[in-house]
Amino acid sequence: MPEKILCKLPDPQPMPMTVTDALRKRRTLRSISGRPLTEAELSNLLWAAAGVTSKDGKRTAPTCLNLRSVSVFLLAKDGVWRYDGEKHALELVVREDLRAASTLGQHAFVDNAPATLVFVAENTPRTQMALPYFVYLDAGAMMENAAIAAAAQGLAGVPRGSVNGPELGKSMRLPATFTPIFCYTVGHPQ
Ligand SMILES: Cc1cc2nc3c(=O)[nH]c(=O)nc-3n(C[C@H](O)[C@H](O)[C@H](O)COP(=O)(O)O)c2cc1C
């Protein structure tokens, strides 16, 4: 078995904005620079989307029937990573830059933005009660948490439904029971 590569993220830090101001500032901004995110920024974004905040594994975002049927993956220049909310760490899935493969046509900003979060739905007997609709609600709540964290850190981001999920899942080497359903592309404003 190949050795697992796990990168621990720094603990999430208080973000320098009130919830009111972050809600007011949240905007879809498609001018995104290629400048990498800092580990601290990434940590806050991923924690906001799917961080674990209780001893029994509950998250920052609500999930249908507490099934946690949606996971977050990160597409970055150095590869595809799975976010492990329990460990607050990133686990390497494949060392391949798949950012451009996550869009159907918005290459102008997706290809170079430093991060695309991919919300991946699990379709197994365990998660049947969340399918087909509730996984989308779960993913929407997770995306909005990430968008608020982006706004609070002065970042620019785009929620994206225009993704070929089954194709992207294959490129990400996911088992057929895991399908990308939504993306959030994020970075520093241009
Ligand atoms: C479910 C959903 C799917 C979206 N898909 C895309 C997309 O594929 N590409 C894109 O550029 N923007 C996408 N958006 C962003 C919307 O265009 C944007 O939220 C809308 O224009 C309102 O702007 P605001 O987010 O700044 O309030 C999506 C938003 C949502 C909620």
XYZ file of C-alpha atoms and ligand atoms in Angstrom:
221
model
C 0.000 0.000 0.000
C 1.427 3.433 -0.881
C 2.128 5.639 2.119
C -0.562 8.262 2.869
C 0.623 11.851 2.525
C -1.159 13.951 5.136
C -0.532 17.684 5.585
C -1.784 19.105 8.865
C -3.292 22.570 8.476
C -2.714 25.313 11.024
C -5.619 25.732 13.443
C -8.368 28.011 12.108
C -7.993 31.551 13.378
C -10.557 34.244 14.184
C -11.346 36.103 10.975
C -11.052 39.879 11.139
C -14.638 40.833 10.256
C -18.055 40.699 11.861
C -20.587 38.251 10.457
C -22.689 41.254 9.440
C -19.839 42.792 7.442
C -18.851 39.454 5.869
C -22.458 38.891 4.741
C -22.522 42.410 3.329
C -19.207 41.916 1.507
C -19.849 38.425 0.103
C -19.864 38.692 -3.690
C -19.138 36.450 -6.655
C -15.858 37.860 -7.969
C -14.339 36.320 -11.067
C -11.113 38.362 -11.221
C -8.827 36.071 -9.267
C -5.030 36.276 -9.189
C -2.808 33.202 -9.420
C -1.077 34.105 -6.151
C -1.189 31.097 -3.801
C -3.361 31.213 -0.719
C -1.535 31.155 2.584
C -1.952 28.047 4.726
C -3.865 30.196 7.218
C -6.353 31.359 4.556
C -6.829 27.826 3.267
C -7.249 26.520 6.791
C -10.064 28.989 7.508
C -11.804 28.274 4.171
C -11.780 24.496 4.577
C -12.732 24.655 8.235
C -15.657 26.951 7.377
C -16.821 24.505 4.697
C -16.485 21.213 6.578
C -14.575 21.662 9.830
C -15.513 19.376 12.710
C -16.761 21.337 15.704
C -18.111 18.724 18.099
C -16.845 15.548 19.715
C -19.407 13.471 17.811
C -18.148 14.742 14.463
C -20.702 17.419 13.687
C -19.561 20.158 11.363
C -19.612 23.903 10.834
C -22.386 23.325 8.249
C -25.580 21.347 8.854
C -25.953 18.062 6.959
C -29.055 16.104 5.995
C -29.837 13.515 8.714
C -26.309 14.118 10.007
C -25.112 11.756 7.264
C -22.246 14.000 6.160
C -22.753 12.708 2.622
C -20.715 15.521 1.072
C -16.921 15.818 1.367
C -14.624 18.605 0.299
C -11.666 18.140 -1.993
C -9.122 20.776 -2.948
C -7.783 21.197 -6.480
C -4.495 23.075 -6.411
C -1.395 23.423 -8.576
C 0.358 20.658 -6.626
C -2.476 18.145 -6.819
C -5.831 16.932 -5.584
C -6.309 16.793 -1.820
C -9.107 15.443 0.381
C -9.981 17.589 3.370
C -10.165 15.564 6.581
C -12.226 17.684 8.970
C -11.557 15.415 11.982
C -7.809 15.887 11.640
C -8.067 19.336 10.042
C -5.593 18.081 7.472
C -5.274 17.515 3.743
C -4.682 14.041 2.386
C -3.049 13.776 -1.027
C -5.229 11.947 -3.569
C -3.220 12.445 -6.752
C -0.311 14.682 -7.651
C -1.906 16.231 -10.724
C -3.128 19.752 -11.436
C -6.816 19.243 -12.286
C -7.974 22.828 -11.801
C -8.695 23.314 -15.523
C -10.619 20.010 -15.644
C -13.125 21.374 -13.130
C -14.803 23.832 -15.512
C -16.899 23.447 -18.614
C -15.725 26.751 -20.088
C -14.674 29.332 -17.534
C -10.964 28.767 -18.073
C -10.243 32.499 -17.913
C -10.281 32.445 -14.119
C -10.545 28.790 -13.065
C -7.273 27.531 -14.556
C -5.033 29.916 -12.598
C -6.994 30.559 -9.423
C -4.963 28.906 -6.646
C -7.805 26.824 -5.241
C -11.009 25.156 -6.292
C -12.987 23.440 -3.560
C -14.943 20.507 -4.965
C -18.008 19.281 -3.113
C -18.299 15.535 -3.629
C -21.477 13.546 -2.916
C -21.339 9.956 -1.714
C -23.846 7.556 -3.270
C -23.806 4.437 -1.102
C -26.519 2.581 0.851
C -25.469 4.662 3.883
C -26.370 7.960 2.199
C -29.538 6.989 0.256
C -31.777 9.229 2.376
C -29.789 12.313 1.257
C -30.147 11.520 -2.448
C -30.826 12.948 -4.906
C -31.624 16.438 -3.585
C -30.313 16.885 -0.071
C -26.663 16.473 -1.046
C -27.070 19.641 -3.112
C -28.446 21.473 -0.080
C -25.558 20.193 2.029
C -23.081 21.357 -0.625
C -24.789 24.760 -0.874
C -24.530 25.313 2.878
C -20.864 24.294 2.831
C -20.145 26.576 -0.114
C -21.835 29.528 1.580
C -19.779 28.990 4.731
C -16.640 29.023 2.583
C -17.870 32.145 0.763
C -18.411 33.965 4.060
C -14.934 32.927 5.208
C -13.558 34.171 1.875
C -15.289 37.538 2.272
C -14.037 37.843 5.854
C -10.463 37.327 4.634
C -10.693 39.709 1.664
C -10.627 36.879 -0.886
C -12.476 36.579 -4.211
C -14.540 33.488 -5.033
C -17.051 31.958 -7.421
C -19.629 29.249 -6.663
C -19.754 27.046 -9.765
C -22.437 24.649 -10.851
C -20.959 24.362 -14.322
C -18.871 21.259 -13.787
C -18.993 17.842 -15.440
C -19.105 15.937 -12.161
C -18.793 12.354 -13.414
C -15.861 13.259 -15.700
C -14.096 15.256 -13.002
C -14.640 12.391 -10.542
C -12.855 10.016 -12.915
C -9.949 12.443 -13.366
C -9.752 12.786 -9.564
C -9.542 8.930 -9.358
C -12.626 8.813 -7.149
C -14.566 5.554 -6.808
C -17.761 5.561 -8.942
C -19.833 6.043 -5.770
C -18.381 9.558 -5.275
C -19.473 12.351 -7.629
C -18.439 16.012 -7.671
C -21.616 18.121 -7.645
C -20.480 21.690 -7.044
C -17.321 23.830 -6.936
C -16.085 26.984 -5.282
C -13.099 28.637 -6.928
C -11.208 31.042 -4.705
C -8.080 33.173 -4.439
C -6.840 36.710 -3.966
C -8.642 39.404 -5.944
C -6.818 40.429 -9.117
C -26.134 27.169 -7.554
C -25.233 28.228 -8.159
C -24.504 27.914 -9.296
C -23.652 28.881 -9.855
N -22.888 28.535 -10.939
C -22.026 29.443 -11.452
C -21.152 29.068 -12.506
O -21.129 27.940 -12.963
N -20.304 30.020 -12.964
C -20.265 31.299 -12.465
O -19.470 32.097 -12.951
N -21.069 31.682 -11.464
C -21.945 30.782 -10.920
N -22.733 31.126 -9.859
C -22.642 32.482 -9.298
C -23.850 33.348 -9.648
O -23.780 33.764 -10.997
C -23.900 34.545 -8.688
O -24.097 34.069 -7.373
C -25.021 35.507 -9.063
O -24.716 36.193 -10.260
C -25.274 36.555 -7.970
O -24.074 37.281 -7.678
P -23.494 37.338 -6.193
O -23.051 35.946 -5.804
O -22.337 38.306 -6.287
O -24.567 37.813 -5.282
C -23.561 30.176 -9.282
C -24.288 30.469 -8.121
C -25.089 29.498 -7.561
C -25.822 29.812 -6.271
